[in-house]
Amino acid sequence: MASSSSFLSEEQLRYSICLDVFTDPVSTPCGHNFCMGCIKEYWDNCSQTQCPVCKEIYHKRPELLVNTIMLELSDGFRKSQLIKTHTGVQQMIQDRQRKIQEIEESVKFRENSTEEEISASVEIFTGLLRFIERSQDELLEVMNEKQRAAERQAEGLIKDLQQEITELQRSNSELEKISHTEDHLHLQQIYPTLCSPPHTKNWTDVSIDPPLSVETVRRSVCELETSFRKQMEKLTEIQLNKARRHAVDVTLDPDSAQTSLILSDDGKQVTHGDKRQNLPDNPERFNPCVCVLGKEGFSSGRFYYEVEVRGKTDWTLGVARESIDRKGMIIMSPINGYWTVRLRNGHEYSVCAGATVLLSLSKKPQKVGVFVDYEEGLVSFYDVENSRHIYSLCGQSFFERLYPLFSPCLNERGINSAPLIISPVTHTD
């Protein structure tokens, strides 16, 4: 019958039997250490008494004594491990307490933020409702006043017509009477008067003013639309101010910059140069696309930054995920890990949202704000100086770190030579 030792691996036999800290450690005559219980059980199940490590055979089972030095070391190790475990448990408790505090503070912050948003929303919608009601009242008043004016006009016309009818009826009666007279002398005397028709008005082209046209309603709706636009601008200003609270310090990453891009010493400006610089083509570097990323990446929360685009005819701004392809031709779209807005030819604005979305902007942005809410899957772009919302990419899914993306585009022989400038964000309440 095979002994139990034959089922033990070489590694187990070399170091220990139970692979645990020694309990009642003893030493064999050959100098190896084992737990007293483990070595006795091992020998009880072996056909001969031998050392599990060096295989030395003992013709007589050795008398084993506790190795006091090893016992002290084992107890010290156990105590050290207990202290370490105790410290670790305490640290876990503290970490969880901090996490509770963090969650509570986050909920409180969200509650305050929600209250601000509710208050702003109520104010805006209340203003809109009041304006709608006032516009409706004013339109109804105009319509009713025009109706009353038409009724007064009709009353006057009817009165004039009735007066003329009365005159015509009197004249008709006189003509009827005189037509039967036998007094020819009298007939000759009054003939000139009776044969002249009574003085009356030409009523052919007289009519009541037409009812209100669609133009009146359209004009009222246009005024309402103007008010809506103003309220939307006010809402955008509120959103922009809230986004600015999440401003981060962004610095350009020289290791990612395409070799013809020139970065300022402080890492806040980038422009396209005429020649490529002799730089290593490391994996992080864009080539040949003239792009550069920010050094700082974000994998949670909200962040916002602003970029001055003044004087440029072409540029691209936004965010990109860490694993994007940086070599060869790049198609910037969310499916490829890019969320961007761009300007081309000095006036053609668009967003890369899968299919290209052309934008109609009434004013040319001089400074663009980029806001990201990682958990909400939101990327929004703003015209900072005019407090206008440019576009928002909603319902996106982020699973890795996002980096700010910048492309000043080609300088086009000096036409587009102005730099992109990362601007400090001015906080407003």
PDB file of N, CA and C in Angstrom, residues 74-171:
ATOM      1  N   SER A  74       7.809  31.946  15.749  1.00  0.00           N
ATOM      2  CA  SER A  74       6.453  31.696  15.236  1.00  0.00           C
ATOM      3  C   SER A  74       5.420  32.543  15.953  1.00  0.00           C
ATOM      4  N   ASP A  75       5.544  32.569  17.293  1.00  0.00           N
ATOM      5  CA  ASP A  75       4.596  33.389  18.064  1.00  0.00           C
ATOM      6  C   ASP A  75       4.742  34.865  17.703  1.00  0.00           C
ATOM      7  N   GLY A  76       6.004  35.298  17.548  1.00  0.00           N
ATOM      8  CA  GLY A  76       6.227  36.697  17.158  1.00  0.00           C
ATOM      9  C   GLY A  76       5.631  37.004  15.794  1.00  0.00           C
ATOM     10  N   PHE A  77       5.791  36.029  14.874  1.00  0.00           N
ATOM     11  CA  PHE A  77       5.240  36.219  13.536  1.00  0.00           C
ATOM     12  C   PHE A  77       3.716  36.294  13.598  1.00  0.00           C
ATOM     13  N   ARG A  78       3.121  35.369  14.386  1.00  0.00           N
ATOM     14  CA  ARG A  78       1.666  35.385  14.529  1.00  0.00           C
ATOM     15  C   ARG A  78       1.174  36.708  15.095  1.00  0.00           C
ATOM     16  N   LYS A  79       1.878  37.159  16.126  1.00  0.00           N
ATOM     17  CA  LYS A  79       1.486  38.419  16.742  1.00  0.00           C
ATOM     18  C   LYS A  79       1.594  39.567  15.751  1.00  0.00           C
ATOM     19  N   SER A  80       2.713  39.535  14.991  1.00  0.00           N
ATOM     20  CA  SER A  80       2.909  40.572  13.969  1.00  0.00           C
ATOM     21  C   SER A  80       1.789  40.532  12.928  1.00  0.00           C
ATOM     22  N   GLN A  81       1.417  39.312  12.534  1.00  0.00           N
ATOM     23  CA  GLN A  81       0.349  39.163  11.553  1.00  0.00           C
ATOM     24  C   GLN A  81      -0.994  39.635  12.110  1.00  0.00           C
ATOM     25  N   LEU A  82      -1.223  39.330  13.401  1.00  0.00           N
ATOM     26  CA  LEU A  82      -2.462  39.785  14.033  1.00  0.00           C
ATOM     27  C   LEU A  82      -2.522  41.308  14.092  1.00  0.00           C
ATOM     28  N   ILE A  83      -1.375  41.909  14.451  1.00  0.00           N
ATOM     29  CA  ILE A  83      -1.317  43.377  14.509  1.00  0.00           C
ATOM     30  C   ILE A  83      -1.556  43.958  13.113  1.00  0.00           C
ATOM     31  N   LYS A  84      -0.914  43.330  12.110  1.00  0.00           N
ATOM     32  CA  LYS A  84      -1.077  43.789  10.731  1.00  0.00           C
ATOM     33  C   LYS A  84      -2.532  43.653  10.285  1.00  0.00           C
ATOM     34  N   THR A  85      -3.140  42.499  10.633  1.00  0.00           N
ATOM     35  CA  THR A  85      -4.550  42.288  10.274  1.00  0.00           C
ATOM     36  C   THR A  85      -5.440  43.288  10.998  1.00  0.00           C
ATOM     37  N   HIS A  86      -5.123  43.516  12.283  1.00  0.00           N
ATOM     38  CA  HIS A  86      -5.903  44.472  13.065  1.00  0.00           C
ATOM     39  C   HIS A  86      -5.812  45.868  12.469  1.00  0.00           C
ATOM     40  N   THR A  87      -4.582  46.238  12.104  1.00  0.00           N
ATOM     41  CA  THR A  87      -4.378  47.550  11.474  1.00  0.00           C
ATOM     42  C   THR A  87      -5.132  47.638  10.153  1.00  0.00           C
ATOM     43  N   GLY A  88      -5.065  46.528   9.392  1.00  0.00           N
ATOM     44  CA  GLY A  88      -5.778  46.508   8.116  1.00  0.00           C
ATOM     45  C   GLY A  88      -7.273  46.639   8.281  1.00  0.00           C
ATOM     46  N   VAL A  89      -7.819  45.955   9.291  1.00  0.00           N
ATOM     47  CA  VAL A  89      -9.265  46.051   9.556  1.00  0.00           C
ATOM     48  C   VAL A  89      -9.638  47.472   9.962  1.00  0.00           C
ATOM     49  N   GLN A  90      -8.794  48.060  10.849  1.00  0.00           N
ATOM     50  CA  GLN A  90      -9.052  49.445  11.245  1.00  0.00           C
ATOM     51  C   GLN A  90      -9.026  50.379  10.034  1.00  0.00           C
ATOM     52  N   GLN A  91      -8.048  50.148   9.134  1.00  0.00           N
ATOM     53  CA  GLN A  91      -7.948  50.977   7.937  1.00  0.00           C
ATOM     54  C   GLN A  91      -9.176  50.803   7.053  1.00  0.00           C
ATOM     55  N   MET A  92      -9.651  49.555   6.937  1.00  0.00           N
ATOM     56  CA  MET A  92     -10.863  49.280   6.151  1.00  0.00           C
ATOM     57  C   MET A  92     -12.068  49.998   6.741  1.00  0.00           C
ATOM     58  N   ILE A  93     -12.129  49.985   8.093  1.00  0.00           N
ATOM     59  CA  ILE A  93     -13.237  50.691   8.764  1.00  0.00           C
ATOM     60  C   ILE A  93     -13.160  52.186   8.468  1.00  0.00           C
ATOM     61  N   GLN A  94     -11.945  52.756   8.576  1.00  0.00           N
ATOM     62  CA  GLN A  94     -11.765  54.181   8.304  1.00  0.00           C
ATOM     63  C   GLN A  94     -12.088  54.513   6.838  1.00  0.00           C
ATOM     64  N   ASP A  95     -11.629  53.637   5.930  1.00  0.00           N
ATOM     65  CA  ASP A  95     -11.913  53.862   4.502  1.00  0.00           C
ATOM     66  C   ASP A  95     -13.416  53.881   4.248  1.00  0.00           C
ATOM     67  N   ARG A  96     -14.129  52.978   4.870  1.00  0.00           N
ATOM     68  CA  ARG A  96     -15.574  52.918   4.664  1.00  0.00           C
ATOM     69  C   ARG A  96     -16.302  54.073   5.334  1.00  0.00           C
ATOM     70  N   GLN A  97     -15.764  54.491   6.488  1.00  0.00           N
ATOM     71  CA  GLN A  97     -16.350  55.671   7.136  1.00  0.00           C
ATOM     72  C   GLN A  97     -16.156  56.911   6.267  1.00  0.00           C
ATOM     73  N   ARG A  98     -14.936  57.024   5.664  1.00  0.00           N
ATOM     74  CA  ARG A  98     -14.689  58.147   4.769  1.00  0.00           C
ATOM     75  C   ARG A  98     -15.592  58.073   3.534  1.00  0.00           C
ATOM     76  N   LYS A  99     -15.794  56.855   3.050  1.00  0.00           N
ATOM     77  CA  LYS A  99     -16.649  56.684   1.884  1.00  0.00           C
ATOM     78  C   LYS A  99     -18.102  57.088   2.212  1.00  0.00           C
ATOM     79  N   ILE A 100     -18.546  56.725   3.429  1.00  0.00           N
ATOM     80  CA  ILE A 100     -19.889  57.140   3.856  1.00  0.00           C
ATOM     81  C   ILE A 100     -19.990  58.660   3.887  1.00  0.00           C
ATOM     82  N   GLN A 101     -18.947  59.288   4.472  1.00  0.00           N
ATOM     83  CA  GLN A 101     -18.918  60.750   4.528  1.00  0.00           C
ATOM     84  C   GLN A 101     -18.910  61.345   3.120  1.00  0.00           C
ATOM     85  N   GLU A 102     -18.110  60.733   2.235  1.00  0.00           N
ATOM     86  CA  GLU A 102     -18.038  61.203   0.853  1.00  0.00           C
ATOM     87  C   GLU A 102     -19.392  61.096   0.165  1.00  0.00           C
ATOM     88  N   ILE A 103     -20.072  59.964   0.379  1.00  0.00           N
ATOM     89  CA  ILE A 103     -21.395  59.765  -0.233  1.00  0.00           C
ATOM     90  C   ILE A 103     -22.400  60.764   0.320  1.00  0.00           C
ATOM     91  N   GLU A 104     -22.344  60.961   1.657  1.00  0.00           N
ATOM     92  CA  GLU A 104     -23.272  61.911   2.274  1.00  0.00           C
ATOM     93  C   GLU A 104     -23.034  63.325   1.751  1.00  0.00           C
ATOM     94  N   GLU A 105     -21.741  63.693   1.630  1.00  0.00           N
ATOM     95  CA  GLU A 105     -21.419  65.019   1.098  1.00  0.00           C
ATOM     96  C   GLU A 105     -21.850  65.134  -0.358  1.00  0.00           C
ATOM     97  N   SER A 106     -21.680  64.040  -1.109  1.00  0.00           N
ATOM     98  CA  SER A 106     -22.084  64.049  -2.518  1.00  0.00           C
ATOM     99  C   SER A 106     -23.591  64.215  -2.644  1.00  0.00           C
ATOM    100  N   VAL A 107     -24.328  63.499  -1.780  1.00  0.00           N
ATOM    101  CA  VAL A 107     -25.798  63.618  -1.807  1.00  0.00           C
ATOM    102  C   VAL A 107     -26.214  65.034  -1.423  1.00  0.00           C
ATOM    103  N   LYS A 108     -25.530  65.603  -0.408  1.00  0.00           N
ATOM    104  CA  LYS A 108     -25.852  66.964   0.017  1.00  0.00           C
ATOM    105  C   LYS A 108     -25.560  67.963  -1.093  1.00  0.00           C
ATOM    106  N   PHE A 109     -24.404  67.786  -1.748  1.00  0.00           N
ATOM    107  CA  PHE A 109     -24.050  68.667  -2.860  1.00  0.00           C
ATOM    108  C   PHE A 109     -25.070  68.543  -3.985  1.00  0.00           C
ATOM    109  N   ARG A 110     -25.452  67.276  -4.276  1.00  0.00           N
ATOM    110  CA  ARG A 110     -26.431  67.059  -5.335  1.00  0.00           C
ATOM    111  C   ARG A 110     -27.777  67.669  -4.957  1.00  0.00           C
ATOM    112  N   GLU A 111     -28.129  67.562  -3.660  1.00  0.00           N
ATOM    113  CA  GLU A 111     -29.392  68.149  -3.207  1.00  0.00           C
ATOM    114  C   GLU A 111     -29.390  69.663  -3.409  1.00  0.00           C
ATOM    115  N   ASN A 112     -28.270  70.305  -3.014  1.00  0.00           N
ATOM    116  CA  ASN A 112     -28.169  71.758  -3.203  1.00  0.00           C
ATOM    117  C   ASN A 112     -28.193  72.116  -4.679  1.00  0.00           C
ATOM    118  N   SER A 113     -27.465  71.318  -5.476  1.00  0.00           N
ATOM    119  CA  SER A 113     -27.439  71.568  -6.917  1.00  0.00           C
ATOM    120  C   SER A 113     -28.822  71.398  -7.524  1.00  0.00           C
ATOM    121  N   THR A 114     -29.536  70.347  -7.085  1.00  0.00           N
ATOM    122  CA  THR A 114     -30.888  70.105  -7.604  1.00  0.00           C
ATOM    123  C   THR A 114     -31.825  71.240  -7.221  1.00  0.00           C
ATOM    124  N   GLU A 115     -31.691  71.731  -5.970  1.00  0.00           N
ATOM    125  CA  GLU A 115     -32.532  72.846  -5.532  1.00  0.00           C
ATOM    126  C   GLU A 115     -32.277  74.088  -6.384  1.00  0.00           C
ATOM    127  N   GLU A 116     -30.992  74.327  -6.704  1.00  0.00           N
ATOM    128  CA  GLU A 116     -30.658  75.471  -7.564  1.00  0.00           C
ATOM    129  C   GLU A 116     -31.262  75.299  -8.958  1.00  0.00           C
ATOM    130  N   GLU A 117     -31.154  74.075  -9.491  1.00  0.00           N
ATOM    131  CA  GLU A 117     -31.690  73.824 -10.820  1.00  0.00           C
ATOM    132  C   GLU A 117     -33.208  73.947 -10.825  1.00  0.00           C
ATOM    133  N   ILE A 118     -33.852  73.421  -9.781  1.00  0.00           N
ATOM    134  CA  ILE A 118     -35.311  73.527  -9.685  1.00  0.00           C
ATOM    135  C   ILE A 118     -35.727  74.990  -9.609  1.00  0.00           C
ATOM    136  N   SER A 119     -35.024  75.744  -8.763  1.00  0.00           N
ATOM    137  CA  SER A 119     -35.350  77.164  -8.612  1.00  0.00           C
ATOM    138  C   SER A 119     -35.192  77.906  -9.935  1.00  0.00           C
ATOM    139  N   ALA A 120     -34.080  77.628 -10.631  1.00  0.00           N
ATOM    140  CA  ALA A 120     -33.847  78.293 -11.918  1.00  0.00           C
ATOM    141  C   ALA A 120     -34.878  77.865 -12.946  1.00  0.00           C
ATOM    142  N   SER A 121     -35.211  76.577 -12.955  1.00  0.00           N
ATOM    143  CA  SER A 121     -36.195  76.073 -13.917  1.00  0.00           C
ATOM    144  C   SER A 121     -37.572  76.672 -13.655  1.00  0.00           C
ATOM    145  N   VAL A 122     -37.956  76.714 -12.382  1.00  0.00           N
ATOM    146  CA  VAL A 122     -39.261  77.288 -12.031  1.00  0.00           C
ATOM    147  C   VAL A 122     -39.323  78.751 -12.444  1.00  0.00           C
ATOM    148  N   GLU A 123     -38.218  79.478 -12.181  1.00  0.00           N
ATOM    149  CA  GLU A 123     -38.178  80.896 -12.546  1.00  0.00           C
ATOM    150  C   GLU A 123     -38.333  81.082 -14.052  1.00  0.00           C
ATOM    151  N   ILE A 124     -37.609  80.261 -14.825  1.00  0.00           N
ATOM    152  CA  ILE A 124     -37.660  80.386 -16.281  1.00  0.00           C
ATOM    153  C   ILE A 124     -39.034  80.018 -16.815  1.00  0.00           C
ATOM    154  N   PHE A 125     -39.562  78.867 -16.384  1.00  0.00           N
ATOM    155  CA  PHE A 125     -40.858  78.428 -16.893  1.00  0.00           C
ATOM    156  C   PHE A 125     -41.984  79.343 -16.422  1.00  0.00           C
ATOM    157  N   THR A 126     -41.867  79.859 -15.184  1.00  0.00           N
ATOM    158  CA  THR A 126     -42.887  80.798 -14.708  1.00  0.00           C
ATOM    159  C   THR A 126     -42.880  82.056 -15.565  1.00  0.00           C
ATOM    160  N   GLY A 127     -41.669  82.534 -15.886  1.00  0.00           N
ATOM    161  CA  GLY A 127     -41.560  83.703 -16.759  1.00  0.00           C
ATOM    162  C   GLY A 127     -42.151  83.447 -18.129  1.00  0.00           C
ATOM    163  N   LEU A 128     -41.878  82.267 -18.676  1.00  0.00           N
ATOM    164  CA  LEU A 128     -42.425  81.925 -19.989  1.00  0.00           C
ATOM    165  C   LEU A 128     -43.936  81.830 -19.959  1.00  0.00           C
ATOM    166  N   LEU A 129     -44.466  81.184 -18.908  1.00  0.00           N
ATOM    167  CA  LEU A 129     -45.929  81.054 -18.796  1.00  0.00           C
ATOM    168  C   LEU A 129     -46.594  82.419 -18.660  1.00  0.00           C
ATOM    169  N   ARG A 130     -45.969  83.276 -17.856  1.00  0.00           N
ATOM    170  CA  ARG A 130     -46.527  84.633 -17.704  1.00  0.00           C
ATOM    171  C   ARG A 130     -46.507  85.378 -19.027  1.00  0.00           C
ATOM    172  N   PHE A 131     -45.410  85.241 -19.755  1.00  0.00           N
ATOM    173  CA  PHE A 131     -45.324  85.929 -21.042  1.00  0.00           C
ATOM    174  C   PHE A 131     -46.350  85.373 -22.018  1.00  0.00           C
ATOM    175  N   ILE A 132     -46.527  84.041 -22.014  1.00  0.00           N
ATOM    176  CA  ILE A 132     -47.531  83.430 -22.895  1.00  0.00           C
ATOM    177  C   ILE A 132     -48.923  83.939 -22.556  1.00  0.00           C
ATOM    178  N   GLU A 133     -49.239  83.944 -21.261  1.00  0.00           N
ATOM    179  CA  GLU A 133     -50.566  84.419 -20.843  1.00  0.00           C
ATOM    180  C   GLU A 133     -50.744  85.889 -21.203  1.00  0.00           C
ATOM    181  N   ARG A 134     -49.682  86.687 -20.972  1.00  0.00           N
ATOM    182  CA  ARG A 134     -49.783  88.108 -21.298  1.00  0.00           C
ATOM    183  C   ARG A 134     -49.932  88.309 -22.805  1.00  0.00           C
ATOM    184  N   SER A 135     -49.172  87.524 -23.582  1.00  0.00           N
ATOM    185  CA  SER A 135     -49.284  87.632 -25.039  1.00  0.00           C
ATOM    186  C   SER A 135     -50.661  87.225 -25.515  1.00  0.00           C
ATOM    187  N   GLN A 136     -51.204  86.182 -24.906  1.00  0.00           N
ATOM    188  CA  GLN A 136     -52.545  85.745 -25.287  1.00  0.00           C
ATOM    189  C   GLN A 136     -53.576  86.810 -24.927  1.00  0.00           C
ATOM    190  N   ASP A 137     -53.446  87.366 -23.718  1.00  0.00           N
ATOM    191  CA  ASP A 137     -54.392  88.418 -23.303  1.00  0.00           C
ATOM    192  C   ASP A 137     -54.314  89.620 -24.242  1.00  0.00           C
ATOM    193  N   GLU A 138     -53.081  90.009 -24.589  1.00  0.00           N
ATOM    194  CA  GLU A 138     -52.921  91.163 -25.477  1.00  0.00           C
ATOM    195  C   GLU A 138     -53.492  90.877 -26.858  1.00  0.00           C
ATOM    196  N   LEU A 139     -53.256  89.651 -27.363  1.00  0.00           N
ATOM    197  CA  LEU A 139     -53.800  89.294 -28.676  1.00  0.00           C
ATOM    198  C   LEU A 139     -55.318  89.275 -28.648  1.00  0.00           C
ATOM    199  N   LEU A 140     -55.893  88.692 -27.587  1.00  0.00           N
ATOM    200  CA  LEU A 140     -57.355  88.647 -27.467  1.00  0.00           C
ATOM    201  C   LEU A 140     -57.932  90.046 -27.349  1.00  0.00           C
ATOM    202  N   GLU A 141     -57.215  90.930 -26.629  1.00  0.00           N
ATOM    203  CA  GLU A 141     -57.692  92.300 -26.474  1.00  0.00           C
ATOM    204  C   GLU A 141     -57.680  93.017 -27.818  1.00  0.00           C
ATOM    205  N   VAL A 142     -56.608  92.799 -28.603  1.00  0.00           N
ATOM    206  CA  VAL A 142     -56.550  93.399 -29.932  1.00  0.00           C
ATOM    207  C   VAL A 142     -57.688  92.898 -30.802  1.00  0.00           C
ATOM    208  N   MET A 143     -57.917  91.589 -30.754  1.00  0.00           N
ATOM    209  CA  MET A 143     -58.975  90.991 -31.573  1.00  0.00           C
ATOM    210  C   MET A 143     -60.355  91.501 -31.143  1.00  0.00           C
ATOM    211  N   ASN A 144     -60.578  91.588 -29.827  1.00  0.00           N
ATOM    212  CA  ASN A 144     -61.875  92.079 -29.331  1.00  0.00           C
ATOM    213  C   ASN A 144     -62.073  93.555 -29.660  1.00  0.00           C
ATOM    214  N   GLU A 145     -61.000  94.359 -29.545  1.00  0.00           N
ATOM    215  CA  GLU A 145     -61.113  95.775 -29.857  1.00  0.00           C
ATOM    216  C   GLU A 145     -61.410  95.982 -31.331  1.00  0.00           C
ATOM    217  N   LYS A 146     -60.759  95.188 -32.184  1.00  0.00           N
ATOM    218  CA  LYS A 146     -61.052  95.289 -33.617  1.00  0.00           C
ATOM    219  C   LYS A 146     -62.489  94.868 -33.910  1.00  0.00           C
ATOM    220  N   GLN A 147     -62.957  93.869 -33.172  1.00  0.00           N
ATOM    221  CA  GLN A 147     -64.352  93.460 -33.355  1.00  0.00           C
ATOM    222  C   GLN A 147     -65.303  94.573 -32.929  1.00  0.00           C
ATOM    223  N   ARG A 148     -65.012  95.211 -31.794  1.00  0.00           N
ATOM    224  CA  ARG A 148     -65.859  96.310 -31.328  1.00  0.00           C
ATOM    225  C   ARG A 148     -65.831  97.478 -32.316  1.00  0.00           C
ATOM    226  N   ALA A 149     -64.619  97.739 -32.865  1.00  0.00           N
ATOM    227  CA  ALA A 149     -64.508  98.808 -33.857  1.00  0.00           C
ATOM    228  C   ALA A 149     -65.334  98.480 -35.096  1.00  0.00           C
ATOM    229  N   ALA A 150     -65.285  97.209 -35.486  1.00  0.00           N
ATOM    230  CA  ALA A 150     -66.084  96.793 -36.654  1.00  0.00           C
ATOM    231  C   ALA A 150     -67.566  96.944 -36.371  1.00  0.00           C
ATOM    232  N   GLU A 151     -67.972  96.622 -35.159  1.00  0.00           N
ATOM    233  CA  GLU A 151     -69.394  96.770 -34.794  1.00  0.00           C
ATOM    234  C   GLU A 151     -69.803  98.240 -34.792  1.00  0.00           C
ATOM    235  N   ARG A 152     -68.913  99.122 -34.271  1.00  0.00           N
ATOM    236  CA  ARG A 152     -69.235 100.555 -34.285  1.00  0.00           C
ATOM    237  C   ARG A 152     -69.324 101.072 -35.718  1.00  0.00           C
ATOM    238  N   GLN A 153     -68.382 100.584 -36.557  1.00  0.00           N
ATOM    239  CA  GLN A 153     -68.416 100.985 -37.962  1.00  0.00           C
ATOM    240  C   GLN A 153     -69.716 100.524 -38.614  1.00  0.00           C
ATOM    241  N   ALA A 154     -70.119  99.281 -38.315  1.00  0.00           N
ATOM    242  CA  ALA A 154     -71.353  98.750 -38.901  1.00  0.00           C
ATOM    243  C   ALA A 154     -72.564  99.546 -38.437  1.00  0.00           C
ATOM    244  N   GLU A 155     -72.584  99.921 -37.160  1.00  0.00           N
ATOM    245  CA  GLU A 155     -73.711 100.708 -36.635  1.00  0.00           C
ATOM    246  C   GLU A 155     -73.821 102.050 -37.362  1.00  0.00           C
ATOM    247  N   GLY A 156     -72.654 102.677 -37.584  1.00  0.00           N
ATOM    248  CA  GLY A 156     -72.667 103.960 -38.287  1.00  0.00           C
ATOM    249  C   GLY A 156     -73.149 103.816 -39.727  1.00  0.00           C
ATOM    250  N   LEU A 157     -72.649 102.777 -40.407  1.00  0.00           N
ATOM    251  CA  LEU A 157     -73.072 102.562 -41.792  1.00  0.00           C
ATOM    252  C   LEU A 157     -74.554 102.254 -41.882  1.00  0.00           C
ATOM    253  N   ILE A 158     -75.052 101.406 -40.973  1.00  0.00           N
ATOM    254  CA  ILE A 158     -76.484 101.058 -40.971  1.00  0.00           C
ATOM    255  C   ILE A 158     -77.338 102.294 -40.703  1.00  0.00           C
ATOM    256  N   LYS A 159     -76.847 103.147 -39.790  1.00  0.00           N
ATOM    257  CA  LYS A 159     -77.587 104.373 -39.490  1.00  0.00           C
ATOM    258  C   LYS A 159     -77.682 105.275 -40.714  1.00  0.00           C
ATOM    259  N   ASP A 160     -76.555 105.410 -41.430  1.00  0.00           N
ATOM    260  CA  ASP A 160     -76.548 106.224 -42.647  1.00  0.00           C
ATOM    261  C   ASP A 160     -77.462 105.623 -43.706  1.00  0.00           C
ATOM    262  N   LEU A 161     -77.407 104.294 -43.853  1.00  0.00           N
ATOM    263  CA  LEU A 161     -78.256 103.622 -44.829  1.00  0.00           C
ATOM    264  C   LEU A 161     -79.737 103.788 -44.486  1.00  0.00           C
ATOM    265  N   GLN A 162     -80.061 103.686 -43.195  1.00  0.00           N
ATOM    266  CA  GLN A 162     -81.462 103.849 -42.790  1.00  0.00           C
ATOM    267  C   GLN A 162     -81.951 105.268 -43.049  1.00  0.00           C
ATOM    268  N   GLN A 163     -81.066 106.248 -42.833  1.00  0.00           N
ATOM    269  CA  GLN A 163     -81.445 107.631 -43.128  1.00  0.00           C
ATOM    270  C   GLN A 163     -81.727 107.824 -44.611  1.00  0.00           C
ATOM    271  N   GLU A 164     -80.849 107.221 -45.443  1.00  0.00           N
ATOM    272  CA  GLU A 164     -81.050 107.336 -46.881  1.00  0.00           C
ATOM    273  C   GLU A 164     -82.326 106.610 -47.310  1.00  0.00           C
ATOM    274  N   ILE A 165     -82.603 105.464 -46.693  1.00  0.00           N
ATOM    275  CA  ILE A 165     -83.836 104.733 -47.013  1.00  0.00           C
ATOM    276  C   ILE A 165     -85.061 105.578 -46.671  1.00  0.00           C
ATOM    277  N   THR A 166     -84.978 106.269 -45.519  1.00  0.00           N
ATOM    278  CA  THR A 166     -86.098 107.139 -45.123  1.00  0.00           C
ATOM    279  C   THR A 166     -86.310 108.243 -46.147  1.00  0.00           C
ATOM    280  N   GLU A 167     -85.205 108.876 -46.593  1.00  0.00           N
ATOM    281  CA  GLU A 167     -85.303 109.932 -47.588  1.00  0.00           C
ATOM    282  C   GLU A 167     -85.846 109.390 -48.909  1.00  0.00           C
ATOM    283  N   LEU A 168     -85.357 108.227 -49.293  1.00  0.00           N
ATOM    284  CA  LEU A 168     -85.800 107.617 -50.549  1.00  0.00           C
ATOM    285  C   LEU A 168     -87.274 107.217 -50.469  1.00  0.00           C
ATOM    286  N   GLN A 169     -87.724 106.733 -49.335  1.00  0.00           N
ATOM    287  CA  GLN A 169     -89.131 106.359 -49.180  1.00  0.00           C
ATOM    288  C   GLN A 169     -90.043 107.598 -49.243  1.00  0.00           C
ATOM    289  N   ARG A 170     -89.580 108.715 -48.640  1.00  0.00           N
ATOM    290  CA  ARG A 170     -90.369 109.948 -48.704  1.00  0.00           C
ATOM    291  C   ARG A 170     -90.463 110.451 -50.150  1.00  0.00           C
ATOM    292  N   SER A 171     -89.313 110.368 -50.830  1.00  0.00           N
ATOM    293  CA  SER A 171     -89.302 110.794 -52.235  1.00  0.00           C
ATOM    294  C   SER A 171     -90.189 109.875 -53.070  1.00  0.00           C
TER     295      SER A 171
END
